[in-house]
Short mmCIF file of N, CA and C in Angstrom, two decimals:
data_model
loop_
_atom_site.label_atom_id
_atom_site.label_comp_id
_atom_site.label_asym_id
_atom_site.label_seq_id
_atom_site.Cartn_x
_atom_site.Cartn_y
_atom_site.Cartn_z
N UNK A 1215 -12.38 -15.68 9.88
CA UNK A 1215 -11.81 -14.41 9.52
C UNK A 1215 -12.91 -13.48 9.01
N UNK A 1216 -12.95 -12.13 9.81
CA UNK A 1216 -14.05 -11.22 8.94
C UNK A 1216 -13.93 -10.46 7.65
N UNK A 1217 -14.79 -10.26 6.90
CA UNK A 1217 -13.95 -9.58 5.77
C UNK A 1217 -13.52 -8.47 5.78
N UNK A 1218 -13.39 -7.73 6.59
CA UNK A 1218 -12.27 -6.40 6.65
C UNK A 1218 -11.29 -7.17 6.81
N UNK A 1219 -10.74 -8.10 8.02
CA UNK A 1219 -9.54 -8.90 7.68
C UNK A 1219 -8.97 -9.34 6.70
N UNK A 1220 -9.53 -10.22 5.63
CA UNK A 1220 -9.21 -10.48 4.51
C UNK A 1220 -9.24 -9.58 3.57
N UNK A 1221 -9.57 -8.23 4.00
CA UNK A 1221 -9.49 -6.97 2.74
C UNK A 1221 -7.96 -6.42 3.00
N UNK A 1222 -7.53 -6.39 4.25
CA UNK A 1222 -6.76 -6.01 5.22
C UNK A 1222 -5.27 -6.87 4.89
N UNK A 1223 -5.60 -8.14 4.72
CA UNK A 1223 -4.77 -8.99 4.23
C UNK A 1223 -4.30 -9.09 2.82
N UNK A 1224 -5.29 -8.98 1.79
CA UNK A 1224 -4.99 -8.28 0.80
C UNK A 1224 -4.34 -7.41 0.37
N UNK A 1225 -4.53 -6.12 1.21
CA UNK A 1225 -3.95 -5.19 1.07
C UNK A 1225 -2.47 -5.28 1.43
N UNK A 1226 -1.90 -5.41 2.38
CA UNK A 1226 -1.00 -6.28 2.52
C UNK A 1226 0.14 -6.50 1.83
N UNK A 1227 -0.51 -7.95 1.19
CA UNK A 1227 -0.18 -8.41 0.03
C UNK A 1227 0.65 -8.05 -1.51
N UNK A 1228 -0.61 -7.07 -2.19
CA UNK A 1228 -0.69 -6.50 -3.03
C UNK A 1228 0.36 -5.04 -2.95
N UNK A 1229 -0.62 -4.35 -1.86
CA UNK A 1229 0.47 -3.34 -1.71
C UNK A 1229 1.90 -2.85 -1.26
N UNK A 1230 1.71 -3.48 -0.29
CA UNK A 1230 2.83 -3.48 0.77
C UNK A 1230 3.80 -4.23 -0.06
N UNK A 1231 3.91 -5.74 -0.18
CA UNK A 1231 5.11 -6.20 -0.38
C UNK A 1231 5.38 -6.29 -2.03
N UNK A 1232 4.00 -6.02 -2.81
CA UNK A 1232 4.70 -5.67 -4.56
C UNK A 1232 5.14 -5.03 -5.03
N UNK A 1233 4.70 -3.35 -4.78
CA UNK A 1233 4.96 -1.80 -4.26
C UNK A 1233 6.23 -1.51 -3.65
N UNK A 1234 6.08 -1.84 -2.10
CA UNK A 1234 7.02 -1.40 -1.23
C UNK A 1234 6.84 -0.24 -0.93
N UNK A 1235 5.24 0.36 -1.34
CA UNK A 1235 4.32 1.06 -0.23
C UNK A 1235 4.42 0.81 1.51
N UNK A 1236 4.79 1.81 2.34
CA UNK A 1236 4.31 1.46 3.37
C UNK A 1236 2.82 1.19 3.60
N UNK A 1237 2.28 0.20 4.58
CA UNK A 1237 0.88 -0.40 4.69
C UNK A 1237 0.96 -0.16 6.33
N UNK A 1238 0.09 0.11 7.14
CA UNK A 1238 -0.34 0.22 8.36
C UNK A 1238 -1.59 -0.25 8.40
N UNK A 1239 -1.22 -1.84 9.96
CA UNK A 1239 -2.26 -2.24 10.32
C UNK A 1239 -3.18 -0.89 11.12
N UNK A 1240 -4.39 -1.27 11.28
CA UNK A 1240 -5.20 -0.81 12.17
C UNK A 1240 -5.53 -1.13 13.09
N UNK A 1241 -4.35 -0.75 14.04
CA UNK A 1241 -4.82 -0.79 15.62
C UNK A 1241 -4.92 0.44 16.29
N UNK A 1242 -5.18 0.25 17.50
CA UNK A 1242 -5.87 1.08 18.19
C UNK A 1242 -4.60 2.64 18.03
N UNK A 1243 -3.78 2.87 17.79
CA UNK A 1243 -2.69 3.59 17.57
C UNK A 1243 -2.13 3.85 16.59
N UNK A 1244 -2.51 3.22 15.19
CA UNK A 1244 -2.24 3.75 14.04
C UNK A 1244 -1.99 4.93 13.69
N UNK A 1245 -2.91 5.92 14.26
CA UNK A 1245 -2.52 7.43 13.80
C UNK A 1245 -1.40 7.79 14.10
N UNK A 1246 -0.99 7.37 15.12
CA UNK A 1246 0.01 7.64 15.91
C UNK A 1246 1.51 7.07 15.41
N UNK A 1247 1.34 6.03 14.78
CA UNK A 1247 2.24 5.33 14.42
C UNK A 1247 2.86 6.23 13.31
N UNK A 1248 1.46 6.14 12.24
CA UNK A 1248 2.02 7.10 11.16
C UNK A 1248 2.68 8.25 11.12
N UNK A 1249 2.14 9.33 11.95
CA UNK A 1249 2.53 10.20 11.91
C UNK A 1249 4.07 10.45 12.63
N UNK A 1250 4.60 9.41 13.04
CA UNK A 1250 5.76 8.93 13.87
C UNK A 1250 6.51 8.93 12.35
N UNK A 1251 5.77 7.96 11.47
CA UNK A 1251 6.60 7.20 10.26
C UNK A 1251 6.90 8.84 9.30
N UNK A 1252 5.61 9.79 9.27
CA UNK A 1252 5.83 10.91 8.50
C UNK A 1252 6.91 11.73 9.01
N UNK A 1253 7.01 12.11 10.46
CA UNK A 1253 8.19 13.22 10.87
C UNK A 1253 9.39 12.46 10.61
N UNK A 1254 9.47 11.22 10.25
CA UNK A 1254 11.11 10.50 10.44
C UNK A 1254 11.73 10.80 8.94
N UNK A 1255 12.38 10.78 8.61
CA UNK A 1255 13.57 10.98 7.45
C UNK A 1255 13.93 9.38 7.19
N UNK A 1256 12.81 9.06 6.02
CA UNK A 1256 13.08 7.38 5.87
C UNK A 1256 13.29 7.44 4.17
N UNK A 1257 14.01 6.76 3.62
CA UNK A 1257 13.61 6.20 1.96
C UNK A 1257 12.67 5.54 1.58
N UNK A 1258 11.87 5.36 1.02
CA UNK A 1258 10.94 4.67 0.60
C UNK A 1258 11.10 3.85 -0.87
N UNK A 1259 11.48 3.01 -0.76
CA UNK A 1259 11.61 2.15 -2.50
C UNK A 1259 10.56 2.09 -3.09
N UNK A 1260 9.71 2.66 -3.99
CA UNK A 1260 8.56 2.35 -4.62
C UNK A 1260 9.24 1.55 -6.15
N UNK A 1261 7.99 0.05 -6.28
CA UNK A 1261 8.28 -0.47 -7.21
C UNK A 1261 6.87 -1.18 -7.65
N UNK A 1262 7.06 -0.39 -9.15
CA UNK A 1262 5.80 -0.48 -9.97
C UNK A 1262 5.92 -1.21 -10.80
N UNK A 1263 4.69 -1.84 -11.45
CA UNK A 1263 4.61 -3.27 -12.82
C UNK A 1263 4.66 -1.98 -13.64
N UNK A 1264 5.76 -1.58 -14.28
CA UNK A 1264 5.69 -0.66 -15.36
C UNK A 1264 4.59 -1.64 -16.43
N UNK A 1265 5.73 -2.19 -17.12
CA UNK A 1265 4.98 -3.47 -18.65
C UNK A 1265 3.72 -3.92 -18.03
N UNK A 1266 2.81 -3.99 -16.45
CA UNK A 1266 1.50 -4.59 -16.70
C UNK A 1266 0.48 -3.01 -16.41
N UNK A 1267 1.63 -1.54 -16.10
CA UNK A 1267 0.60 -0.21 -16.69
C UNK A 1267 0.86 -0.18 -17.94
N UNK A 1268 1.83 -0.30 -18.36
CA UNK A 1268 1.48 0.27 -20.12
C UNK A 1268 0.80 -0.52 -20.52
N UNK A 1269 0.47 -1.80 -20.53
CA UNK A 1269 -0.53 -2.67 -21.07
C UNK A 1269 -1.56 -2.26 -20.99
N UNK A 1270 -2.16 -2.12 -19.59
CA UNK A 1270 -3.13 -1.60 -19.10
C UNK A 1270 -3.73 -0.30 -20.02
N UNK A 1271 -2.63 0.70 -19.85
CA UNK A 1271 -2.85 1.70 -20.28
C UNK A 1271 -3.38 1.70 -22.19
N UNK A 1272 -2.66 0.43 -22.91
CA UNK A 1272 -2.59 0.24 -24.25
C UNK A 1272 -3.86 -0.06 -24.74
N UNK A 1273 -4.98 -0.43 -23.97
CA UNK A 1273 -6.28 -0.72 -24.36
C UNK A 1273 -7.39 0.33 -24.83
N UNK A 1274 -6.88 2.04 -24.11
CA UNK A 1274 -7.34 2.58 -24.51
C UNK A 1274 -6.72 3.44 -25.79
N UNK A 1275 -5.70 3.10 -26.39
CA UNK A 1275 -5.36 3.87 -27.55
C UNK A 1275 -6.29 3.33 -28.64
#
């Protein structure tokens, strides 16, 4: 596996299925894809670690 793959896979991971960010592979048509995904009228669920940002955030007070 090269490491853009495994960055790729990561991303993935992290974003895509913790989030519920849309994530787009990179193939040869991606642009295309997206901009398919932007003109459509979709919901998007975004879901954030509130309690591991405020933590985050609590280090600098």
């Amino acid at each position: 596996m090269k490491q853009s793959e495994s960055i790729t896979n990561i991303w993935h991971a992290i974003i895509g299925e913790d989030t519920g960010l849309p994530v787009f592979e990179r193939e040869d048509d991606f642009l295309l894809k997206m901009a398919d995904w932007i003109n459509q009228p979709e919901i998007t669920g975004i879901n954030l670690p509130w309690s591991s940002i405020e933590k985050w955030k609590g280090q600098f007070r």
